[in-house]
Amino acid sequence: MAVTTTLRSQRLDAPDPRSLREPIRQAFHATYDRYESLFGLLAGEEAYLCKPIRLRHPLIFYLGHTATFFANKLALAGLLGERIDPGLESVFAVGVDEMSWDDLDDAHYDWPRVDAVWAYRAKVRAAVDAVIARLPLDARIGWDSPWWVVLMGIEHERIHLETSSVLIRQHRLEHVRPHPDWAPCRESGTAPAPALVPIPPLRFRSGRDRHDPGVYGWDNEFGDRVAETDAFLAGKYLVSNREFLAFVEAGGYADDSVWSAEGAAWKNYARATQPTFWVHDGSAWKLRLLAEEVPMPWDWPVETNAHEAKAFCNWKSRDSGRPHRLPGEDEWQAMRLHAGIGDAPQQRPAPANLELDHWASSCPVTRFAHGPLFDVIGNVWQWLETPTYPYPGFAVHPLYDDFTTPTFDGQHDLIKGGSWISCGNLALPASRYAFRRHFFQHAGFRYVVTDKPAVQPPVSRYEDDTQVAQYCAFHWDAGHLGVDNFPAVMARLCVDAYASHCAGEPARHALDLGCATGRSTFELARVFERVTGLDFSARFIQVGEQLKREGRIRYVLPDEGELVSHHEHTLAEYALHGVAPRVGFQQADACNLKPLHTGYDLVLAANLIDRLYSPARFLRDVHTRIRAGGLLVLSSPYTWLVEHTPRESWIGGFKKDGKNFSTLDGLHALLDAHFERVAPPRDIPFVIRETRRKFQHTLAEVTVWKRRARVPA
C-alpha cells in the first residue's frame, strides 16, 4: 500500500514527557489522514447518504462522528473555548452501535452536504492541532491527564477506521471504487489441512494498572485478575474458507440443531445461507473485499459473526465426535503466551497481518507463524466464547462513561487478536473489544478441543456501579425518612399542572430530560401517549431500557463498611408494566439536543440545570422544543458547583450590581421572553440514600412555565 505512516500505540513512559508532544501530534494527523483516506473508496455523494446495512447510519454519519467525538470530549474536558459547530456536533454525537436507545430512523435526519462535513473535519483538525500545541506537558500522561482525552480521540478514530471499513465492505459495489491506499493481498494457494496444537496449563494475571498505563487503554482493560487454564488443544490455523465450505455444503445453515436459539433466530431473520462476504457466482464462489469481488481464496480465514462460528463448532463436534468450541478469553491469552507474543506494540513491519503493515485484506492462514500456531494475532479478529465483563477494580472514565458499560449485558462477546486493519490499541493483546453476536467485523475464529466448558464470567449488569445503584434506589425505592419518592412526586406534579394549565388539550408527547433511571418517564406515561427519556449517561439509560424490556431491575447498595444489601423492583409493583410500550429512552446532551427533539406538550427537567455545563444555552433553546401552550417544569436545589458548571456559566446564586441574584431571578431573565410562570415556586423535598444510616436530605425548588403563543413585544 502507498501509505506507510505507522499508526501504533504511543508509549507514554518516556523519561521526559515533553518529548511526547510531537509524536502525539504526528499520531493524530496520521490517524486523521488514514481515516479520511478510507472515504476515498466511496464513489460519489450518494455513497455517503445511503445505508450500507439497515442497522447502521449512512456513511456520512461516520465521516462526521469521529471529528465530533474530538470536539465534544475536548469541550467536556475544558480544552476548547467554544464548540466548533453545535448543529453538526449534535447530529453526529451518538448512534453508532445499534443500542436500543440509538435513534437510527433517518426520517429524523436532514443530513448535511458532504462538502460541509469535510469542511467541518478540517476545522476540527486545526482545533485539535492547536490543543496539542498549547497543552502543558510536564508530567507523565495517565488516566487523569488532559492528554488522555487527546489520545482517547485518536484511538476512537482508529476504532472507526476499522468499523467504517466493514460498512464500506458491505456497501453495494456500485458505491465503491479501488484506491491505491487500500490494495488487498493477491496471494492465495491450497488451504492447509486442519491440525491441532497442545496448549499446556497456565496461570497468569490479566489487567493493567490505571496509575502506570504505559500506553493508552480503554476502561475495561484496567483492573487485576488472576486466571488459570487447563491443558487443551487449539486449532493450528484460523478456520479457512475451505474448512468452512464443508459446513456450508453439509447443509449447516439449514440445520437448526447446531445453532443456538439466538443464532437460529438471526439466521432465519437474515435468511443466511452462507458467510456474508461470500458471493455465489454461478458454479463458483467469490469473496467480497473492500471495493471488489475476487475468486475465492480458499486458504484465507473465513469471516463470520459469532452465531456462525458457534454453529460451525457444534457441527464440527458432531461430525468429528470430539468437543469443539470457541476459546474463552483466558484460553486465548494462554495461546498468546504459549506463542511468545508480548504485550508491547509490535515491531515494524509487524510479524502478523496487523497495523495495516501489509495489505488491506486478509491473507493466507499459513503466512504468519507464531510459535507452533499461526495468526494468534492479526489477519482477522477471533470470536471468543466469553461475553465481555469488568475486571476487579473496573472503573469508568469520567469523560467516557459509556464506552464499555452498555456492553455488560451478556449480549456482547469478546473478540481478540486484531485484524489486518487493527491499529494502535486495537492491535494490543491487552485490548478488550466486544460486539453483539450478530454483528460483522473483519472477524473469524479458531476452535479449541476440550471436554471442559469455557469459564463464564459472573453476570455483570452494572447496577453494582455505586452511582447507578444509588439512582436506582432514588428512583425506585418507596422513599426514606418519611419523604415520598421524588421522581414519582414530580411526575404527579407535572400531570396535575398539565390538567390545570392545559385543560382540554390532548396529552400526546412528554420529554423527561435528565431522566436518569427512568421513574418519572414511566410515571408520565400513565397519562401521556408517548414519553421520551433523555440522559447524557448511557449507564442510566440502560436501566430504563432494561425495565422496559424485562420489567425488573436488581441492584446492590452499601449498608455499612463491607456489608451490602440486594434490592429488586419491578414495573408491576407500581402498576407501570402496562405503560412500557409508550416509553422510549435515548442518550442526549441537554445543552445540544438533536433537531428531532421538538413539539413536546410537556418537558420535565428535574434537578438538571445545576448539573449542566451551559444551563443558559439550554434555557434559551428549550422553547424550541415545546409547542405553544405547552409546559416546562423545572426543579433544582440550585447547588452550583464548579466541577459541573463553570463559575461564569452559573445563572444565579451570586451578587449582581451589589444585590443578591438568585437562580429564580436567572430563570426569569432567560425564560420570560418565551414563557409565563403559571404557579408560585414550591419546595419539594427529596432524600438520597448513601448507606443504611446516612442520607442526603435536600429541598428542590419547583417552577412551572407555560410557553407563550406570542413573544411579548
mmCIF file of N, CA and C in Angstrom, residues 52-157:
data_model
loop_
_atom_site.group_PDB
_atom_site.id
_atom_site.type_symbol
_atom_site.label_atom_id
_atom_site.label_comp_id
_atom_site.label_asym_id
_atom_site.label_seq_id
_atom_site.Cartn_x
_atom_site.Cartn_y
_atom_site.Cartn_z
ATOM 1 N N PRO A 52 -25.253 1.309 4.134
ATOM 2 C CA PRO A 52 -24.729 0.008 3.706
ATOM 3 C C PRO A 52 -25.565 -1.152 4.238
ATOM 4 N N ILE A 53 -26.000 -1.037 5.510
ATOM 5 C CA ILE A 53 -26.897 -2.029 6.108
ATOM 6 C C ILE A 53 -27.948 -1.279 6.911
ATOM 7 N N ARG A 54 -29.084 -1.923 7.118
ATOM 8 C CA ARG A 54 -30.231 -1.246 7.739
ATOM 9 C C ARG A 54 -29.950 -0.808 9.164
ATOM 10 N N LEU A 55 -29.136 -1.574 9.899
ATOM 11 C CA LEU A 55 -28.969 -1.330 11.325
ATOM 12 C C LEU A 55 -27.926 -0.275 11.655
ATOM 13 N N ARG A 56 -27.350 0.369 10.636
ATOM 14 C CA ARG A 56 -26.357 1.406 10.908
ATOM 15 C C ARG A 56 -26.708 2.666 10.109
ATOM 16 N N HIS A 57 -26.091 3.754 10.493
ATOM 17 C CA HIS A 57 -26.315 5.023 9.797
ATOM 18 C C HIS A 57 -25.647 5.021 8.414
ATOM 19 N N PRO A 58 -26.020 5.975 7.554
ATOM 20 C CA PRO A 58 -25.243 6.181 6.327
ATOM 21 C C PRO A 58 -23.809 6.576 6.669
ATOM 22 N N LEU A 59 -22.923 6.408 5.707
ATOM 23 C CA LEU A 59 -21.508 6.637 5.981
ATOM 24 C C LEU A 59 -21.180 8.098 6.256
ATOM 25 N N ILE A 60 -22.035 9.033 5.858
ATOM 26 C CA ILE A 60 -21.776 10.427 6.189
ATOM 27 C C ILE A 60 -21.752 10.625 7.698
ATOM 28 N N PHE A 61 -22.538 9.835 8.416
ATOM 29 C CA PHE A 61 -22.522 9.928 9.880
ATOM 30 C C PHE A 61 -21.135 9.612 10.419
ATOM 31 N N TYR A 62 -20.528 8.553 9.914
ATOM 32 C CA TYR A 62 -19.238 8.119 10.438
ATOM 33 C C TYR A 62 -18.109 9.056 10.014
ATOM 34 N N LEU A 63 -18.252 9.711 8.851
ATOM 35 C CA LEU A 63 -17.290 10.720 8.459
ATOM 36 C C LEU A 63 -17.288 11.868 9.470
ATOM 37 N N GLY A 64 -18.476 12.269 9.911
ATOM 38 C CA GLY A 64 -18.564 13.364 10.872
ATOM 39 C C GLY A 64 -18.367 12.948 12.309
ATOM 40 N N HIS A 65 -18.693 11.699 12.624
ATOM 41 C CA HIS A 65 -18.731 11.277 14.029
ATOM 42 C C HIS A 65 -17.377 11.363 14.716
ATOM 43 N N THR A 66 -16.315 10.910 14.074
ATOM 44 C CA THR A 66 -15.032 10.881 14.768
ATOM 45 C C THR A 66 -14.511 12.293 15.029
ATOM 46 N N ALA A 67 -14.779 13.220 14.117
ATOM 47 C CA ALA A 67 -14.392 14.611 14.369
ATOM 48 C C ALA A 67 -15.228 15.201 15.500
ATOM 49 N N THR A 68 -16.527 14.905 15.485
ATOM 50 C CA THR A 68 -17.403 15.370 16.553
ATOM 51 C C THR A 68 -16.968 14.830 17.905
ATOM 52 N N PHE A 69 -16.512 13.582 17.932
ATOM 53 C CA PHE A 69 -16.039 12.993 19.186
ATOM 54 C C PHE A 69 -14.896 13.831 19.756
ATOM 55 N N PHE A 70 -13.930 14.201 18.925
ATOM 56 C CA PHE A 70 -12.855 15.073 19.384
ATOM 57 C C PHE A 70 -13.432 16.360 19.975
ATOM 58 N N ALA A 71 -14.315 17.014 19.223
ATOM 59 C CA ALA A 71 -14.843 18.301 19.661
ATOM 60 C C ALA A 71 -15.619 18.170 20.967
ATOM 61 N N ASN A 72 -16.478 17.167 21.061
ATOM 62 C CA ASN A 72 -17.297 17.013 22.261
ATOM 63 C C ASN A 72 -16.468 16.662 23.484
ATOM 64 N N LYS A 73 -15.525 15.738 23.343
ATOM 65 C CA LYS A 73 -14.720 15.341 24.502
ATOM 66 C C LYS A 73 -13.776 16.450 24.942
ATOM 67 N N LEU A 74 -13.175 17.143 23.995
ATOM 68 C CA LEU A 74 -12.294 18.248 24.368
ATOM 69 C C LEU A 74 -13.092 19.381 25.012
ATOM 70 N N ALA A 75 -14.325 19.591 24.557
ATOM 71 C CA ALA A 75 -15.176 20.603 25.193
ATOM 72 C C ALA A 75 -15.521 20.190 26.620
ATOM 73 N N LEU A 76 -15.878 18.915 26.807
ATOM 74 C CA LEU A 76 -16.193 18.437 28.152
ATOM 75 C C LEU A 76 -15.000 18.567 29.084
ATOM 76 N N ALA A 77 -13.802 18.360 28.546
ATOM 77 C CA ALA A 77 -12.589 18.452 29.362
ATOM 78 C C ALA A 77 -12.137 19.896 29.565
ATOM 79 N N GLY A 78 -12.856 20.849 28.993
ATOM 80 C CA GLY A 78 -12.490 22.249 29.136
ATOM 81 C C GLY A 78 -11.305 22.660 28.294
ATOM 82 N N LEU A 79 -11.007 21.910 27.238
ATOM 83 C CA LEU A 79 -9.840 22.189 26.398
ATOM 84 C C LEU A 79 -10.189 22.969 25.139
ATOM 85 N N LEU A 80 -11.485 23.158 24.870
ATOM 86 C CA LEU A 80 -11.927 24.009 23.754
ATOM 87 C C LEU A 80 -12.723 25.168 24.334
ATOM 88 N N GLY A 81 -12.431 26.358 23.879
ATOM 89 C CA GLY A 81 -13.158 27.505 24.400
ATOM 90 C C GLY A 81 -14.613 27.513 23.982
ATOM 91 N N GLU A 82 -14.881 27.216 22.712
ATOM 92 C CA GLU A 82 -16.243 27.195 22.190
ATOM 93 C C GLU A 82 -16.411 25.990 21.283
ATOM 94 N N ARG A 83 -17.646 25.540 21.143
ATOM 95 C CA ARG A 83 -17.930 24.469 20.187
ATOM 96 C C ARG A 83 -17.656 24.954 18.769
ATOM 97 N N ILE A 84 -17.290 24.030 17.927
ATOM 98 C CA ILE A 84 -16.923 24.379 16.555
ATOM 99 C C ILE A 84 -18.161 24.508 15.681
ATOM 100 N N ASP A 85 -19.114 23.575 15.827
ATOM 101 C CA ASP A 85 -20.379 23.624 15.092
ATOM 102 C C ASP A 85 -21.406 22.843 15.907
ATOM 103 N N PRO A 86 -22.150 23.522 16.797
ATOM 104 C CA PRO A 86 -23.088 22.800 17.676
ATOM 105 C C PRO A 86 -24.091 21.948 16.919
ATOM 106 N N GLY A 87 -24.542 22.406 15.752
ATOM 107 C CA GLY A 87 -25.519 21.625 14.996
ATOM 108 C C GLY A 87 -24.971 20.288 14.559
ATOM 109 N N LEU A 88 -23.807 20.293 13.914
ATOM 110 C CA LEU A 88 -23.200 19.033 13.476
ATOM 111 C C LEU A 88 -22.794 18.179 14.670
ATOM 112 N N GLU A 89 -22.370 18.815 15.740
ATOM 113 C CA GLU A 89 -21.920 18.060 16.912
ATOM 114 C C GLU A 89 -23.080 17.427 17.651
ATOM 115 N N SER A 90 -24.285 17.861 17.377
ATOM 116 C CA SER A 90 -25.469 17.173 17.886
ATOM 117 C C SER A 90 -25.837 15.999 16.992
ATOM 118 N N VAL A 91 -25.894 16.240 15.685
ATOM 119 C CA VAL A 91 -26.306 15.189 14.745
ATOM 120 C C VAL A 91 -25.342 14.011 14.754
ATOM 121 N N PHE A 92 -24.052 14.293 14.885
ATOM 122 C CA PHE A 92 -23.037 13.249 14.768
ATOM 123 C C PHE A 92 -22.558 12.715 16.118
ATOM 124 N N ALA A 93 -23.261 13.024 17.197
ATOM 125 C CA ALA A 93 -22.722 12.700 18.519
ATOM 126 C C ALA A 93 -22.806 11.223 18.849
ATOM 127 N N VAL A 94 -23.998 10.627 18.824
ATOM 128 C CA VAL A 94 -24.170 9.237 19.246
ATOM 129 C C VAL A 94 -25.012 8.504 18.216
ATOM 130 N N GLY A 95 -25.021 7.176 18.363
ATOM 131 C CA GLY A 95 -25.862 6.368 17.497
ATOM 132 C C GLY A 95 -25.084 5.429 16.616
ATOM 133 N N VAL A 96 -24.003 4.823 17.150
ATOM 134 C CA VAL A 96 -23.103 4.060 16.285
ATOM 135 C C VAL A 96 -23.149 2.561 16.519
ATOM 136 N N ASP A 97 -23.800 2.090 17.560
ATOM 137 C CA ASP A 97 -23.768 0.658 17.845
ATOM 138 C C ASP A 97 -25.144 0.123 18.171
ATOM 139 N N GLU A 98 -26.089 0.245 17.330
ATOM 140 C CA GLU A 98 -27.393 -0.410 17.412
ATOM 141 C C GLU A 98 -27.801 -0.750 18.839
ATOM 142 N N MET A 99 -27.577 0.176 19.776
ATOM 143 C CA MET A 99 -28.161 0.015 21.101
ATOM 144 C C MET A 99 -29.649 0.364 20.997
ATOM 145 N N SER A 100 -30.415 -0.140 21.925
ATOM 146 C CA SER A 100 -31.849 0.066 21.817
ATOM 147 C C SER A 100 -32.233 1.527 21.978
ATOM 148 N N TRP A 101 -31.338 2.355 22.553
ATOM 149 C CA TRP A 101 -31.670 3.765 22.670
ATOM 150 C C TRP A 101 -31.141 4.586 21.507
ATOM 151 N N ASP A 102 -30.396 3.976 20.604
ATOM 152 C CA ASP A 102 -29.914 4.718 19.440
ATOM 153 C C ASP A 102 -31.093 5.127 18.564
ATOM 154 N N ASP A 103 -30.977 6.293 17.960
ATOM 155 C CA ASP A 103 -32.002 6.763 17.036
ATOM 156 C C ASP A 103 -31.499 6.547 15.619
ATOM 157 N N LEU A 104 -31.945 5.471 14.991
ATOM 158 C CA LEU A 104 -31.471 5.128 13.650
ATOM 159 C C LEU A 104 -32.532 5.383 12.586
ATOM 160 N N ASP A 105 -33.561 6.141 12.932
ATOM 161 C CA ASP A 105 -34.623 6.451 11.970
ATOM 162 C C ASP A 105 -34.204 7.665 11.156
ATOM 163 N N ASP A 106 -33.845 7.441 9.901
ATOM 164 C CA ASP A 106 -33.328 8.531 9.084
ATOM 165 C C ASP A 106 -34.391 9.567 8.733
ATOM 166 N N ALA A 107 -35.660 9.262 9.023
ATOM 167 C CA ALA A 107 -36.683 10.278 8.803
ATOM 168 C C ALA A 107 -36.433 11.498 9.684
ATOM 169 N N HIS A 108 -35.675 11.293 10.786
ATOM 170 C CA HIS A 108 -35.390 12.390 11.699
ATOM 171 C C HIS A 108 -34.204 13.234 11.246
ATOM 172 N N TYR A 109 -33.486 12.804 10.243
ATOM 173 C CA TYR A 109 -32.230 13.444 9.902
ATOM 174 C C TYR A 109 -32.301 14.130 8.548
ATOM 175 N N ASP A 110 -31.867 15.363 8.531
ATOM 176 C CA ASP A 110 -31.620 16.078 7.293
ATOM 177 C C ASP A 110 -30.106 16.169 7.193
ATOM 178 N N TRP A 111 -29.506 15.144 6.581
ATOM 179 C CA TRP A 111 -28.048 15.056 6.588
ATOM 180 C C TRP A 111 -27.440 16.258 5.884
ATOM 181 N N PRO A 112 -26.353 16.801 6.415
ATOM 182 C CA PRO A 112 -25.701 17.945 5.770
ATOM 183 C C PRO A 112 -25.039 17.541 4.458
ATOM 184 N N ARG A 113 -24.641 18.537 3.708
ATOM 185 C CA ARG A 113 -23.919 18.269 2.477
ATOM 186 C C ARG A 113 -22.571 17.614 2.805
ATOM 187 N N VAL A 114 -22.135 16.743 1.931
ATOM 188 C CA VAL A 114 -20.871 16.046 2.165
ATOM 189 C C VAL A 114 -19.719 17.039 2.255
ATOM 190 N N ASP A 115 -19.715 18.056 1.388
ATOM 191 C CA ASP A 115 -18.607 19.013 1.448
ATOM 192 C C ASP A 115 -18.620 19.811 2.743
ATOM 193 N N ALA A 116 -19.803 19.993 3.347
ATOM 194 C CA ALA A 116 -19.870 20.687 4.637
ATOM 195 C C ALA A 116 -19.233 19.847 5.740
ATOM 196 N N VAL A 117 -19.396 18.534 5.667
ATOM 197 C CA VAL A 117 -18.789 17.662 6.674
ATOM 198 C C VAL A 117 -17.274 17.634 6.504
ATOM 199 N N TRP A 118 -16.810 17.609 5.265
ATOM 200 C CA TRP A 118 -15.364 17.673 5.045
ATOM 201 C C TRP A 118 -14.806 18.998 5.561
ATOM 202 N N ALA A 119 -15.523 20.083 5.352
ATOM 203 C CA ALA A 119 -15.066 21.379 5.861
ATOM 204 C C ALA A 119 -15.033 21.384 7.384
ATOM 205 N N TYR A 120 -16.027 20.755 7.995
ATOM 206 C CA TYR A 120 -16.051 20.654 9.455
ATOM 207 C C TYR A 120 -14.862 19.853 9.957
ATOM 208 N N ARG A 121 -14.552 18.745 9.275
ATOM 209 C CA ARG A 121 -13.396 17.947 9.683
ATOM 210 C C ARG A 121 -12.116 18.788 9.646
ATOM 211 N N ALA A 122 -11.987 19.636 8.655
ATOM 212 C CA ALA A 122 -10.794 20.490 8.568
ATOM 213 C C ALA A 122 -10.720 21.442 9.757
ATOM 214 N N LYS A 123 -11.851 21.995 10.169
ATOM 215 C CA LYS A 123 -11.865 22.886 11.337
ATOM 216 C C LYS A 123 -11.483 22.133 12.605
ATOM 217 N N VAL A 124 -11.999 20.913 12.757
ATOM 218 C CA VAL A 124 -11.656 20.121 13.939
ATOM 219 C C VAL A 124 -10.169 19.776 13.922
ATOM 220 N N ARG A 125 -9.652 19.420 12.766
ATOM 221 C CA ARG A 125 -8.217 19.111 12.672
ATOM 222 C C ARG A 125 -7.391 20.296 13.202
ATOM 223 N N ALA A 126 -7.719 21.493 12.746
ATOM 224 C CA ALA A 126 -6.969 22.675 13.179
ATOM 225 C C ALA A 126 -7.127 22.910 14.682
ATOM 226 N N ALA A 127 -8.338 22.685 15.194
ATOM 227 C CA ALA A 127 -8.580 22.916 16.619
ATOM 228 C C ALA A 127 -7.809 21.923 17.484
ATOM 229 N N VAL A 128 -7.804 20.660 17.095
ATOM 230 C CA VAL A 128 -7.084 19.656 17.870
ATOM 231 C C VAL A 128 -5.588 19.905 17.791
ATOM 232 N N ASP A 129 -5.096 20.250 16.621
ATOM 233 C CA ASP A 129 -3.674 20.559 16.479
ATOM 234 C C ASP A 129 -3.291 21.705 17.405
ATOM 235 N N ALA A 130 -4.161 22.707 17.524
ATOM 236 C CA ALA A 130 -3.880 23.844 18.409
ATOM 237 C C ALA A 130 -3.862 23.412 19.870
ATOM 238 N N VAL A 131 -4.774 22.518 20.255
ATOM 239 C CA VAL A 131 -4.772 21.997 21.629
ATOM 240 C C VAL A 131 -3.462 21.273 21.912
ATOM 241 N N ILE A 132 -3.043 20.427 20.984
ATOM 242 C CA ILE A 132 -1.795 19.684 21.173
ATOM 243 C C ILE A 132 -0.617 20.646 21.289
ATOM 244 N N ALA A 133 -0.629 21.733 20.554
ATOM 245 C CA ALA A 133 0.486 22.676 20.565
ATOM 246 C C ALA A 133 0.583 23.433 21.883
ATOM 247 N N ARG A 134 -0.563 23.755 22.508
ATOM 248 C CA ARG A 134 -0.523 24.634 23.686
ATOM 249 C C ARG A 134 -0.673 23.904 25.011
ATOM 250 N N LEU A 135 -1.146 22.657 25.005
ATOM 251 C CA LEU A 135 -1.451 21.961 26.251
ATOM 252 C C LEU A 135 -0.166 21.662 27.015
ATOM 253 N N PRO A 136 -0.073 22.042 28.292
ATOM 254 C CA PRO A 136 1.148 21.759 29.061
ATOM 255 C C PRO A 136 1.437 20.258 29.103
ATOM 256 N N LEU A 137 2.717 19.926 29.023
ATOM 257 C CA LEU A 137 3.129 18.517 29.056
ATOM 258 C C LEU A 137 4.387 18.429 29.914
ATOM 259 N N ASP A 138 4.179 18.398 31.216
ATOM 260 C CA ASP A 138 5.307 18.404 32.138
ATOM 261 C C ASP A 138 5.246 17.273 33.153
ATOM 262 N N ALA A 139 4.359 16.294 32.905
ATOM 263 C CA ALA A 139 4.252 15.143 33.804
ATOM 264 C C ALA A 139 3.806 13.933 32.992
ATOM 265 N N ARG A 140 3.985 12.753 33.569
ATOM 266 C CA ARG A 140 3.577 11.524 32.901
ATOM 267 C C ARG A 140 2.105 11.598 32.496
ATOM 268 N N ILE A 141 1.794 11.075 31.332
ATOM 269 C CA ILE A 141 0.409 11.035 30.862
ATOM 270 C C ILE A 141 -0.267 9.809 31.445
ATOM 271 N N GLY A 142 -1.332 10.035 32.201
ATOM 272 C CA GLY A 142 -2.102 8.953 32.789
ATOM 273 C C GLY A 142 -3.584 9.201 32.641
ATOM 274 N N TRP A 143 -4.356 8.357 33.270
ATOM 275 C CA TRP A 143 -5.814 8.359 33.202
ATOM 276 C C TRP A 143 -6.409 9.741 33.438
ATOM 277 N N ASP A 144 -5.831 10.519 34.398
ATOM 278 C CA ASP A 144 -6.397 11.809 34.792
ATOM 279 C C ASP A 144 -5.806 12.986 34.024
ATOM 280 N N SER A 145 -4.883 12.740 33.128
ATOM 281 C CA SER A 145 -4.239 13.822 32.395
ATOM 282 C C SER A 145 -5.151 14.330 31.278
ATOM 283 N N PRO A 146 -5.144 15.645 31.009
ATOM 284 C CA PRO A 146 -5.906 16.137 29.842
ATOM 285 C C PRO A 146 -5.405 15.539 28.534
ATOM 286 N N TRP A 147 -4.144 15.121 28.505
ATOM 287 C CA TRP A 147 -3.623 14.472 27.301
ATOM 288 C C TRP A 147 -4.304 13.136 27.043
ATOM 289 N N TRP A 148 -4.828 12.499 28.094
ATOM 290 C CA TRP A 148 -5.552 11.235 27.918
ATOM 291 C C TRP A 148 -6.746 11.430 26.989
ATOM 292 N N VAL A 149 -7.369 12.617 27.057
ATOM 293 C CA VAL A 149 -8.530 12.902 26.219
ATOM 294 C C VAL A 149 -8.103 13.024 24.756
ATOM 295 N N VAL A 150 -6.938 13.616 24.509
ATOM 296 C CA VAL A 150 -6.422 13.693 23.132
ATOM 297 C C VAL A 150 -6.183 12.285 22.597
ATOM 298 N N LEU A 151 -5.514 11.456 23.409
ATOM 299 C CA LEU A 151 -5.266 10.069 22.990
ATOM 300 C C LEU A 151 -6.574 9.310 22.803
ATOM 301 N N MET A 152 -7.568 9.595 23.630
ATOM 302 C CA MET A 152 -8.881 8.964 23.508
ATOM 303 C C MET A 152 -9.479 9.241 22.134
ATOM 304 N N GLY A 153 -9.368 10.490 21.685
ATOM 305 C CA GLY A 153 -9.895 10.823 20.364
ATOM 306 C C GLY A 153 -9.159 10.113 19.248
ATOM 307 N N ILE A 154 -7.830 10.001 19.382
ATOM 308 C CA ILE A 154 -7.042 9.306 18.364
ATOM 309 C C ILE A 154 -7.434 7.836 18.297
ATOM 310 N N GLU A 155 -7.508 7.185 19.457
ATOM 311 C CA GLU A 155 -7.836 5.757 19.468
ATOM 312 C C GLU A 155 -9.288 5.513 19.055
ATOM 313 N N HIS A 156 -10.173 6.436 19.396
ATOM 314 C CA HIS A 156 -11.560 6.314 18.959
ATOM 315 C C HIS A 156 -11.646 6.348 17.439
ATOM 316 N N GLU A 157 -10.859 7.228 16.802
ATOM 317 C CA GLU A 157 -10.892 7.281 15.336
ATOM 318 C C GLU A 157 -10.314 6.001 14.737
#
